[in-house]
PDB file of C-alpha atoms and ligand atoms in Angstrom:
ATOM      1  CA  UNK T   1      90.126  97.832 147.312  1.00  0.00           C
ATOM      2  CA  UNK T   2      91.929  97.383 143.748  1.00  0.00           C
ATOM      3  CA  UNK T   3      90.710  94.476 141.662  1.00  0.00           C
ATOM      4  CA  UNK T   4      93.224  91.715 141.669  1.00  0.00           C
ATOM      5  CA  UNK T   5      94.966  90.511 138.228  1.00  0.00           C
ATOM      6  CA  UNK T   6      92.351  87.496 138.088  1.00  0.00           C
ATOM      7  CA  UNK T   7      89.422  90.020 138.640  1.00  0.00           C
ATOM      8  CA  UNK T   8      90.507  92.128 135.865  1.00  0.00           C
ATOM      9  CA  UNK T   9      91.110  89.304 133.569  1.00  0.00           C
ATOM     10  CA  UNK T  10      87.407  87.880 134.194  1.00  0.00           C
ATOM     11  CA  UNK T  11      86.167  91.503 133.425  1.00  0.00           C
ATOM     12  CA  UNK T  12      88.247  91.420 130.195  1.00  0.00           C
ATOM     13  CA  UNK T  13      86.862  87.986 129.113  1.00  0.00           C
ATOM     14  CA  UNK T  14      83.293  89.070 130.066  1.00  0.00           C
ATOM     15  CA  UNK T  15      84.063  92.219 127.660  1.00  0.00           C
ATOM     16  CA  UNK T  16      85.654  90.018 124.980  1.00  0.00           C
ATOM     17  CA  UNK T  17      82.456  87.204 124.829  1.00  0.00           C
ATOM     18  CA  UNK T  18      79.962  90.107 124.669  1.00  0.00           C
ATOM     19  CA  UNK T  19      81.929  91.928 122.015  1.00  0.00           C
ATOM     20  CA  UNK T  20      80.819  91.974 118.092  1.00  0.00           C
ATOM     21  CA  UNK T  21      83.711  93.812 116.884  1.00  0.00           C
ATOM     22  CA  UNK T  22      86.812  92.832 118.787  1.00  0.00           C
ATOM     23  CA  UNK T  23      90.293  93.948 117.330  1.00  0.00           C
ATOM     24  CA  UNK T  24      94.037  93.936 118.635  1.00  0.00           C
ATOM     25  CA  UNK T  25      96.700  96.273 118.264  1.00  0.00           C
ATOM     26  CA  UNK T  26     100.174  94.443 119.075  1.00  0.00           C
ATOM     27  CA  UNK T  27     103.685  96.094 119.339  1.00  0.00           C
ATOM     28  CA  UNK T  28     107.162  94.851 119.802  1.00  0.00           C
ATOM     29  CA  UNK T  29     106.359  93.561 123.693  1.00  0.00           C
ATOM     30  CA  UNK T  30     104.264  90.562 121.925  1.00  0.00           C
ATOM     31  CA  UNK T  31     107.470  89.194 120.562  1.00  0.00           C
ATOM     32  CA  UNK T  32     109.564  89.750 123.435  1.00  0.00           C
ATOM     33  CA  UNK T  33     109.252  86.508 125.319  1.00  0.00           C
ATOM     34  CA  UNK T  34     110.004  84.947 121.643  1.00  0.00           C
ATOM     35  CA  UNK T  35     113.841  86.094 122.246  1.00  0.00           C
ATOM     36  CA  UNK T  36     112.737  89.232 119.790  1.00  0.00           C
ATOM     37  CA  UNK T  37     114.311  92.501 121.304  1.00  0.00           C
ATOM     38  CA  UNK T  38     111.805  95.614 121.783  1.00  0.00           C
ATOM     39  CA  UNK T  39     112.717  99.041 120.724  1.00  0.00           C
ATOM     40  CA  UNK T  40     112.311 101.034 124.008  1.00  0.00           C
ATOM     41  CA  UNK T  41     112.674 100.219 127.658  1.00  0.00           C
ATOM     42  CA  UNK T  42     116.030  99.469 129.523  1.00  0.00           C
ATOM     43  CA  UNK T  43     117.418  96.664 127.053  1.00  0.00           C
ATOM     44  CA  UNK T  44     115.492  97.973 124.146  1.00  0.00           C
ATOM     45  CA  UNK T  45     117.227  98.550 120.678  1.00  0.00           C
ATOM     46  CA  UNK T  46     116.946 102.264 120.605  1.00  0.00           C
ATOM     47  CA  UNK T  47     119.164 102.284 124.003  1.00  0.00           C
ATOM     48  CA  UNK T  48     122.080 100.766 121.983  1.00  0.00           C
ATOM     49  CA  UNK T  49     121.492 101.966 118.270  1.00  0.00           C
ATOM     50  CA  UNK T  50     120.421 105.284 117.144  1.00  0.00           C
ATOM     51  CA  UNK T  51     117.321 104.780 114.980  1.00  0.00           C
ATOM     52  CA  UNK T  52     118.330 107.916 113.333  1.00  0.00           C
ATOM     53  CA  UNK T  53     121.536 106.046 111.936  1.00  0.00           C
ATOM     54  CA  UNK T  54     119.731 102.560 111.082  1.00  0.00           C
ATOM     55  CA  UNK T  55     115.909 103.078 110.524  1.00  0.00           C
ATOM     56  CA  UNK T  56     115.535 105.847 108.389  1.00  0.00           C
ATOM     57  CA  UNK T  57     115.836 106.478 104.474  1.00  0.00           C
ATOM     58  CA  UNK T  58     118.601 108.886 104.824  1.00  0.00           C
ATOM     59  CA  UNK T  59     120.627 106.428 106.720  1.00  0.00           C
ATOM     60  CA  UNK T  60     119.972 103.686 104.191  1.00  0.00           C
ATOM     61  CA  UNK T  61     121.255 105.835 101.117  1.00  0.00           C
ATOM     62  CA  UNK T  62     124.003 107.283 103.252  1.00  0.00           C
ATOM     63  CA  UNK T  63     125.316 103.600 104.159  1.00  0.00           C
ATOM     64  CA  UNK T  64     123.293 100.590 102.864  1.00  0.00           C
ATOM     65  CA  UNK T  65     125.747  97.915 103.847  1.00  0.00           C
ATOM     66  CA  UNK T  66     125.610  99.072 107.547  1.00  0.00           C
ATOM     67  CA  UNK T  67     121.849  99.496 107.691  1.00  0.00           C
ATOM     68  CA  UNK T  68     121.630  95.762 105.919  1.00  0.00           C
ATOM     69  CA  UNK T  69     124.031  94.339 108.328  1.00  0.00           C
ATOM     70  CA  UNK T  70     121.781  95.568 111.109  1.00  0.00           C
ATOM     71  CA  UNK T  71     118.620  93.904 109.358  1.00  0.00           C
ATOM     72  CA  UNK T  72     120.430  90.863 108.588  1.00  0.00           C
ATOM     73  CA  UNK T  73     120.956  90.271 112.282  1.00  0.00           C
ATOM     74  CA  UNK T  74     117.358  90.761 112.815  1.00  0.00           C
ATOM     75  CA  UNK T  75     116.191  88.804 110.124  1.00  0.00           C
ATOM     76  CA  UNK T  76     118.304  85.851 111.922  1.00  0.00           C
ATOM     77  CA  UNK T  77     116.591  86.390 114.917  1.00  0.00           C
ATOM     78  CA  UNK T  78     112.899  86.379 113.583  1.00  0.00           C
ATOM     79  CA  UNK T  79     113.889  83.167 111.424  1.00  0.00           C
ATOM     80  CA  UNK T  80     115.143  81.616 114.860  1.00  0.00           C
ATOM     81  CA  UNK T  81     112.487  82.442 116.727  1.00  0.00           C
ATOM     82  CA  UNK T  82     109.059  80.726 117.508  1.00  0.00           C
ATOM     83  CA  UNK T  83     105.756  82.108 118.125  1.00  0.00           C
ATOM     84  CA  UNK T  84     105.196  82.163 121.952  1.00  0.00           C
ATOM     85  CA  UNK T  85     101.826  81.843 123.972  1.00  0.00           C
ATOM     86  CA  UNK T  86     100.793  85.256 123.502  1.00  0.00           C
ATOM     87  CA  UNK T  87     100.847  85.060 119.674  1.00  0.00           C
ATOM     88  CA  UNK T  88      99.020  81.692 119.850  1.00  0.00           C
ATOM     89  CA  UNK T  89      96.343  83.009 122.282  1.00  0.00           C
ATOM     90  CA  UNK T  90      95.280  85.796 119.789  1.00  0.00           C
ATOM     91  CA  UNK T  91      95.036  83.131 116.787  1.00  0.00           C
ATOM     92  CA  UNK T  92      92.851  81.040 119.115  1.00  0.00           C
ATOM     93  CA  UNK T  93      90.829  84.028 119.731  1.00  0.00           C
ATOM     94  CA  UNK T  94      90.253  84.709 116.154  1.00  0.00           C
ATOM     95  CA  UNK T  95      89.813  80.925 115.570  1.00  0.00           C
ATOM     96  CA  UNK T  96      86.779  81.183 118.109  1.00  0.00           C
ATOM     97  CA  UNK T  97      85.140  83.895 116.178  1.00  0.00           C
ATOM     98  CA  UNK T  98      85.790  86.804 118.663  1.00  0.00           C
ATOM     99  CA  UNK T  99      88.580  88.475 117.199  1.00  0.00           C
ATOM    100  CA  UNK T 100      87.899  90.358 114.013  1.00  0.00           C
ATOM    101  CA  UNK T 101      91.358  91.479 113.086  1.00  0.00           C
ATOM    102  CA  UNK T 102      94.826  91.872 114.644  1.00  0.00           C
ATOM    103  CA  UNK T 103      96.784  94.965 113.683  1.00  0.00           C
ATOM    104  CA  UNK T 104     100.449  94.683 114.366  1.00  0.00           C
ATOM    105  CA  UNK T 105     103.229  97.128 114.479  1.00  0.00           C
ATOM    106  CA  UNK T 106     105.780  94.198 114.310  1.00  0.00           C
ATOM    107  CA  UNK T 107     107.613  93.332 111.322  1.00  0.00           C
ATOM    108  CA  UNK T 108     108.216  89.805 112.190  1.00  0.00           C
ATOM    109  CA  UNK T 109     105.956  86.661 110.908  1.00  0.00           C
ATOM    110  CA  UNK T 110     105.069  85.289 114.087  1.00  0.00           C
ATOM    111  CA  UNK T 111     101.382  86.084 114.129  1.00  0.00           C
ATOM    112  CA  UNK T 112     101.008  84.646 110.602  1.00  0.00           C
ATOM    113  CA  UNK T 113     103.196  81.305 112.292  1.00  0.00           C
ATOM    114  CA  UNK T 114     101.025  81.020 115.162  1.00  0.00           C
ATOM    115  CA  UNK T 115      97.860  80.972 112.786  1.00  0.00           C
ATOM    116  CA  UNK T 116      96.670  84.400 112.872  1.00  0.00           C
ATOM    117  CA  UNK T 117      94.780  84.931 109.321  1.00  0.00           C
ATOM    118  CA  UNK T 118      93.040  88.453 109.764  1.00  0.00           C
ATOM    119  CA  UNK T 119      96.257  90.594 110.123  1.00  0.00           C
ATOM    120  CA  UNK T 120      97.186  93.834 108.909  1.00  0.00           C
ATOM    121  CA  UNK T 121     100.877  94.771 109.336  1.00  0.00           C
ATOM    122  CA  UNK T 122     101.188  98.682 109.567  1.00  0.00           C
ATOM    123  CA  UNK T 123     105.087  98.941 109.200  1.00  0.00           C
ATOM    124  CA  UNK T 124     106.033  96.207 106.868  1.00  0.00           C
ATOM    125  CA  UNK T 125     107.486  92.872 107.021  1.00  0.00           C
ATOM    126  CA  UNK T 126     111.198  92.461 107.525  1.00  0.00           C
ATOM    127  CA  UNK T 127     111.277  89.063 105.793  1.00  0.00           C
ATOM    128  CA  UNK T 128     110.580  90.826 102.391  1.00  0.00           C
ATOM    129  CA  UNK T 129     113.222  93.076 100.457  1.00  0.00           C
ATOM    130  CA  UNK T 130     112.037  95.531  97.711  1.00  0.00           C
ATOM    131  CA  UNK T 131     113.736  97.086  94.992  1.00  0.00           C
ATOM    132  CA  UNK T 132     114.941 100.757  95.590  1.00  0.00           C
ATOM    133  CA  UNK T 133     113.871 101.271  91.978  1.00  0.00           C
ATOM    134  CA  UNK T 134     111.429  99.002  90.263  1.00  0.00           C
ATOM    135  CA  UNK T 135     109.939  98.100  93.587  1.00  0.00           C
ATOM    136  CA  UNK T 136     110.433  94.231  92.931  1.00  0.00           C
ATOM    137  CA  UNK T 137     109.699  92.522  95.871  1.00  0.00           C
ATOM    138  CA  UNK T 138     111.606  89.367  97.202  1.00  0.00           C
ATOM    139  CA  UNK T 139     110.813  87.257 100.023  1.00  0.00           C
ATOM    140  CA  UNK T 140     113.762  85.929 102.051  1.00  0.00           C
ATOM    141  CA  UNK T 141     113.720  82.903 104.274  1.00  0.00           C
ATOM    142  CA  UNK T 142     117.446  83.309 105.271  1.00  0.00           C
ATOM    143  CA  UNK T 143     119.421  86.695 105.705  1.00  0.00           C
ATOM    144  CA  UNK T 144     120.703  87.958 102.580  1.00  0.00           C
ATOM    145  CA  UNK T 145     123.927  86.223 101.454  1.00  0.00           C
ATOM    146  CA  UNK T 146     124.863  89.474  99.060  1.00  0.00           C
ATOM    147  CA  UNK T 147     124.984  92.827 101.178  1.00  0.00           C
ATOM    148  CA  UNK T 148     123.154  95.137  99.778  1.00  0.00           C
ATOM    149  CA  UNK T 149     121.057  92.529  97.771  1.00  0.00           C
ATOM    150  CA  UNK T 150     120.817  93.350  93.967  1.00  0.00           C
ATOM    151  CA  UNK T 151     117.063  93.419  92.392  1.00  0.00           C
ATOM    152  CA  UNK T 152     117.145  90.068  90.133  1.00  0.00           C
ATOM    153  CA  UNK T 153     114.649  92.423  88.089  1.00  0.00           C
ATOM    154  CA  UNK T 154     116.503  95.650  87.561  1.00  0.00           C
ATOM    155  CA  UNK T 155     119.851  95.017  89.076  1.00  0.00           C
ATOM    156  CA  UNK T 156     119.474  98.270  91.293  1.00  0.00           C
ATOM    157  CA  UNK T 157     120.044  97.659  95.425  1.00  0.00           C
ATOM    158  CA  UNK T 158     117.095  96.193  97.484  1.00  0.00           C
ATOM    159  CA  UNK T 159     116.014  97.444 100.763  1.00  0.00           C
ATOM    160  CA  UNK T 160     114.139  96.002 103.547  1.00  0.00           C
ATOM    161  CA  UNK T 161     110.548  96.419 102.918  1.00  0.00           C
ATOM    162  CA  UNK T 162     109.650  97.919 106.393  1.00  0.00           C
ATOM    163  CA  UNK T 163     108.446 101.279 107.180  1.00  0.00           C
ATOM    164  CA  UNK T 164     111.381 103.709 108.435  1.00  0.00           C
ATOM    165  CA  UNK T 165     110.779 106.881 110.404  1.00  0.00           C
ATOM    166  CA  UNK T 166     109.666 109.891 108.262  1.00  0.00           C
ATOM    167  CA  UNK T 167     107.928 107.315 105.824  1.00  0.00           C
ATOM    168  CA  UNK T 168     104.429 106.997 104.957  1.00  0.00           C
ATOM    169  CA  UNK T 169     102.443 103.740 106.145  1.00  0.00           C
ATOM    170  CA  UNK T 170     101.160 101.418 103.667  1.00  0.00           C
ATOM    171  CA  UNK T 171      97.938 103.029 102.486  1.00  0.00           C
ATOM    172  CA  UNK T 172      95.676 100.054 102.173  1.00  0.00           C
ATOM    173  CA  UNK T 173      97.032  98.386 105.581  1.00  0.00           C
ATOM    174  CA  UNK T 174      96.333 101.961 107.284  1.00  0.00           C
ATOM    175  CA  UNK T 175      92.898 102.465 106.006  1.00  0.00           C
ATOM    176  CA  UNK T 176      91.895  98.802 107.016  1.00  0.00           C
ATOM    177  CA  UNK T 177      93.406  99.256 110.422  1.00  0.00           C
ATOM    178  CA  UNK T 178      91.230 102.553 110.958  1.00  0.00           C
ATOM    179  CA  UNK T 179      88.039 101.323 109.249  1.00  0.00           C
ATOM    180  CA  UNK T 180      87.996  98.287 111.756  1.00  0.00           C
ATOM    181  CA  UNK T 181      89.191 100.619 114.678  1.00  0.00           C
ATOM    182  CA  UNK T 182      85.812 102.793 114.073  1.00  0.00           C
ATOM    183  CA  UNK T 183      83.430  99.976 113.959  1.00  0.00           C
ATOM    184  CA  UNK T 184      85.340  98.104 117.238  1.00  0.00           C
ATOM    185  CA  UNK T 185      83.662  98.021 120.278  1.00  0.00           C
ATOM    186  CA  UNK T 186      86.489  96.620 121.963  1.00  0.00           C
ATOM    187  CA  UNK T 187      90.496  96.599 121.752  1.00  0.00           C
ATOM    188  CA  UNK T 188      92.941  94.175 123.185  1.00  0.00           C
ATOM    189  CA  UNK T 189      96.324  96.369 123.134  1.00  0.00           C
ATOM    190  CA  UNK T 190      99.275  94.158 123.540  1.00  0.00           C
ATOM    191  CA  UNK T 191     102.957  94.974 124.225  1.00  0.00           C
ATOM    192  CA  UNK T 192     103.085  98.511 122.763  1.00  0.00           C
ATOM    193  CA  UNK T 193     104.408 101.696 124.202  1.00  0.00           C
ATOM    194  CA  UNK T 194     101.982 103.523 122.088  1.00  0.00           C
ATOM    195  CA  UNK T 195     104.200 106.482 121.590  1.00  0.00           C
ATOM    196  CA  UNK T 196     104.668 105.888 117.697  1.00  0.00           C
ATOM    197  CA  UNK T 197     101.815 107.435 115.164  1.00  0.00           C
ATOM    198  CA  UNK T 198      99.492 106.675 113.208  1.00  0.00           C
ATOM    199  CA  UNK T 199      99.341 103.412 114.738  1.00  0.00           C
ATOM    200  CA  UNK T 200      99.558 104.819 118.223  1.00  0.00           C
ATOM    201  CA  UNK T 201      96.042 106.502 117.374  1.00  0.00           C
ATOM    202  CA  UNK T 202      94.262 103.603 116.804  1.00  0.00           C
ATOM    203  CA  UNK T 203      93.356 102.515 120.456  1.00  0.00           C
ATOM    204  CA  UNK T 204      92.083 106.163 120.684  1.00  0.00           C
ATOM    205  CA  UNK T 205      89.990 105.733 117.877  1.00  0.00           C
ATOM    206  CA  UNK T 206      88.116 102.753 119.491  1.00  0.00           C
ATOM    207  CA  UNK T 207      87.627 104.783 122.942  1.00  0.00           C
ATOM    208  CA  UNK T 208      86.478 107.934 121.241  1.00  0.00           C
ATOM    209  CA  UNK T 209      83.888 105.655 119.553  1.00  0.00           C
ATOM    210  CA  UNK T 210      82.783 104.194 122.667  1.00  0.00           C
ATOM    211  CA  UNK T 211      84.700 101.008 122.389  1.00  0.00           C
ATOM    212  CA  UNK T 212      86.298  99.387 125.631  1.00  0.00           C
ATOM    213  CA  UNK T 213      90.467  99.460 125.876  1.00  0.00           C
ATOM    214  CA  UNK T 214      91.815  96.569 127.238  1.00  0.00           C
ATOM    215  CA  UNK T 215      95.814  96.625 127.407  1.00  0.00           C
ATOM    216  CA  UNK T 216      97.980  93.761 128.210  1.00  0.00           C
ATOM    217  CA  UNK T 217     101.872  95.304 129.263  1.00  0.00           C
ATOM    218  CA  UNK T 218     104.322  94.759 131.871  1.00  0.00           C
ATOM    219  CA  UNK T 219     104.441  98.452 132.621  1.00  0.00           C
ATOM    220  CA  UNK T 220     102.342 101.213 131.924  1.00  0.00           C
ATOM    221  CA  UNK T 221     102.584 103.004 128.581  1.00  0.00           C
ATOM    222  CA  UNK T 222     101.205 105.864 126.571  1.00  0.00           C
ATOM    223  CA  UNK T 223      97.891 104.022 126.281  1.00  0.00           C
ATOM    224  CA  UNK T 224      97.011 103.287 129.803  1.00  0.00           C
ATOM    225  CA  UNK T 225      95.690 106.280 130.582  1.00  0.00           C
ATOM    226  CA  UNK T 226      92.869 105.372 128.351  1.00  0.00           C
ATOM    227  CA  UNK T 227      92.671 101.664 129.166  1.00  0.00           C
ATOM    228  CA  UNK T 228      89.135 100.671 130.855  1.00  0.00           C
ATOM    229  CA  UNK T 229      90.978  97.409 131.671  1.00  0.00           C
ATOM    230  CA  UNK T 230      95.040  97.362 132.202  1.00  0.00           C
ATOM    231  CA  UNK T 231      96.206  93.832 132.542  1.00  0.00           C
ATOM    232  CA  UNK T 232      99.707  94.262 134.004  1.00  0.00           C
ATOM    233  CA  UNK T 233     101.804  91.365 133.019  1.00  0.00           C
ATOM    234  CA  UNK T 234     103.714  89.601 130.238  1.00  0.00           C
ATOM    235  CA  UNK T 235     101.606  88.952 127.393  1.00  0.00           C
ATOM    236  CA  UNK T 236     102.916  85.131 127.064  1.00  0.00           C
ATOM    237  CA  UNK T 237     101.029  84.457 130.541  1.00  0.00           C
ATOM    238  CA  UNK T 238      98.278  87.065 130.634  1.00  0.00           C
ATOM    239  CA  UNK T 239      96.590  86.259 127.295  1.00  0.00           C
ATOM    240  CA  UNK T 240      96.712  82.496 127.495  1.00  0.00           C
ATOM    241  CA  UNK T 241      94.977  83.064 130.772  1.00  0.00           C
ATOM    242  CA  UNK T 242      92.620  85.540 129.354  1.00  0.00           C
ATOM    243  CA  UNK T 243      91.368  83.156 126.259  1.00  0.00           C
ATOM    244  CA  UNK T 244      90.999  80.535 128.967  1.00  0.00           C
ATOM    245  CA  UNK T 245      88.519  82.715 130.813  1.00  0.00           C
ATOM    246  CA  UNK T 246      86.718  83.466 127.435  1.00  0.00           C
ATOM    247  CA  UNK T 247      86.432  79.947 126.938  1.00  0.00           C
ATOM    248  CA  UNK T 248      84.999  79.188 130.364  1.00  0.00           C
ATOM    249  CA  UNK T 249      82.411  82.022 130.128  1.00  0.00           C
ATOM    250  CA  UNK T 250      81.589  81.112 126.508  1.00  0.00           C
ATOM    251  CA  UNK T 251      80.931  77.260 127.483  1.00  0.00           C
ATOM    252  CA  UNK T 252      78.628  78.594 130.508  1.00  0.00           C
ATOM    253  CA  UNK T 253      76.517  80.973 128.481  1.00  0.00           C
TER     254      UNK T 253
HETATM  255  N1  APR Y 301     104.409  91.432 127.396  1.00  0.00           N
HETATM  256  C1  APR Y 301     103.766  92.654 127.638  1.00  0.00           C
HETATM  257  N2  APR Y 301     104.256  94.109 127.061  1.00  0.00           N
HETATM  258  C2  APR Y 301     105.804  93.805 126.865  1.00  0.00           C
HETATM  259  C3  APR Y 301     106.509  92.891 127.436  1.00  0.00           C
HETATM  260  C4  APR Y 301     105.877  91.519 127.616  1.00  0.00           C
HETATM  261  N3  APR Y 301     106.413  90.164 127.516  1.00  0.00           N
HETATM  262  N4  APR Y 301     107.698  93.201 126.782  1.00  0.00           N
HETATM  263  C5  APR Y 301     107.650  94.587 126.840  1.00  0.00           C
HETATM  264  N5  APR Y 301     106.686  94.900 126.752  1.00  0.00           N
HETATM  265  C6  APR Y 301     106.178  96.165 126.715  1.00  0.00           C
HETATM  266  C7  APR Y 301     106.931  97.132 127.074  1.00  0.00           C
HETATM  267  O1  APR Y 301     106.759  97.670 128.448  1.00  0.00           O
HETATM  268  C8  APR Y 301     106.664  98.431 126.134  1.00  0.00           C
HETATM  269  O2  APR Y 301     105.507  99.174 126.455  1.00  0.00           O
HETATM  270  O3  APR Y 301     106.249  96.180 125.232  1.00  0.00           O
HETATM  271  C9  APR Y 301     106.175  97.650 124.781  1.00  0.00           C
HETATM  272  C10 APR Y 301     107.160  97.469 123.592  1.00  0.00           C
HETATM  273  O4  APR Y 301     107.453  99.092 123.039  1.00  0.00           O
HETATM  274  P1  APR Y 301     108.462  99.464 121.920  1.00  0.00           P
HETATM  275  O5  APR Y 301     109.607  98.850 122.307  1.00  0.00           O
HETATM  276  O6  APR Y 301     108.294 100.800 122.126  1.00  0.00           O
HETATM  277  O7  APR Y 301     107.719  98.690 120.913  1.00  0.00           O
HETATM  278  P2  APR Y 301     106.451  99.282 119.900  1.00  0.00           P
HETATM  279  O8  APR Y 301     105.538 100.157 120.761  1.00  0.00           O
HETATM  280  O9  APR Y 301     106.009  98.155 119.281  1.00  0.00           O
HETATM  281  O10 APR Y 301     107.068 100.441 118.900  1.00  0.00           O
HETATM  282  C11 APR Y 301     106.558 101.022 117.958  1.00  0.00           C
HETATM  283  O11 APR Y 301     108.487 101.961 116.931  1.00  0.00           O
HETATM  284  O12 APR Y 301     110.521 101.912 116.494  1.00  0.00           O
HETATM  285  C12 APR Y 301     109.524 101.820 116.031  1.00  0.00           C
HETATM  286  O13 APR Y 301     108.479 100.738 113.847  1.00  0.00           O
HETATM  287  C13 APR Y 301     108.913 100.379 115.208  1.00  0.00           C
HETATM  288  O14 APR Y 301     106.998  99.271 115.549  1.00  0.00           O
HETATM  289  C14 APR Y 301     107.853  99.875 116.250  1.00  0.00           C
HETATM  290  C15 APR Y 301     107.418 101.283 116.627  1.00  0.00           C
END
């Protein structure tokens, strides 16, 4: 007899209450219910646009204006979006002392706006622009008026401070994520297809160190085969229920 979602949520909640080093890895599915499109799947961004034309250094230097117009649109989406119950649930889990680190592939700021403090952003931050020459960084509270924006310090053009295909991830973020993954006794993987590396390796590191993998996704992903518990459903629905169950159990113990 297959466990119901409720039974699985209860099992996952017990793992979380017993955990000493719980971490989370999140992907675009975390922000889907905030109205920010994911990359893969039927309505994903990569089904409408070619990543090679928008999310590579070559594409940017070939046509900075074209790439910036796409990012200006996405920046507008992020600024007008709100954290959804999934973001709030992970922030709550951190506040309760269970969640030691949230590692995100997302470049939006919804985890921060939901109250998550212990956060590592592996793929950068869409609300920051970086000078291609001197590295000067600028926080954007709205899409740039001038496209491409010019560096206030050296005058060269600025780029979105995000990691494009073929680029290295920020070293400190990557080191911290893997250090926590090696120590983790459990990981909650939320809303990621798990097909982009090195982020996609993180759940495998936890698994190989004997940790428990809990996955929350509306569909099977590249991680599901190693998931000990697969909670099939929308993050904005499943995570709040999971946190409620954690509360119930930790009040009883
Ligand atoms: N709740 C939970 N999961 C969801 C939801 C939801 N409401 N909506 C979609 N998903 C799942 C999809 O089933 C899919 O597995 O979220 C995942 C989104 O996968 P991708 O679009 O591939 O996003 P992600 O895994 O974060 O992509 C990784 O690829 O393009 C690069 O740099 C970009 O950070 C991104 C990286």
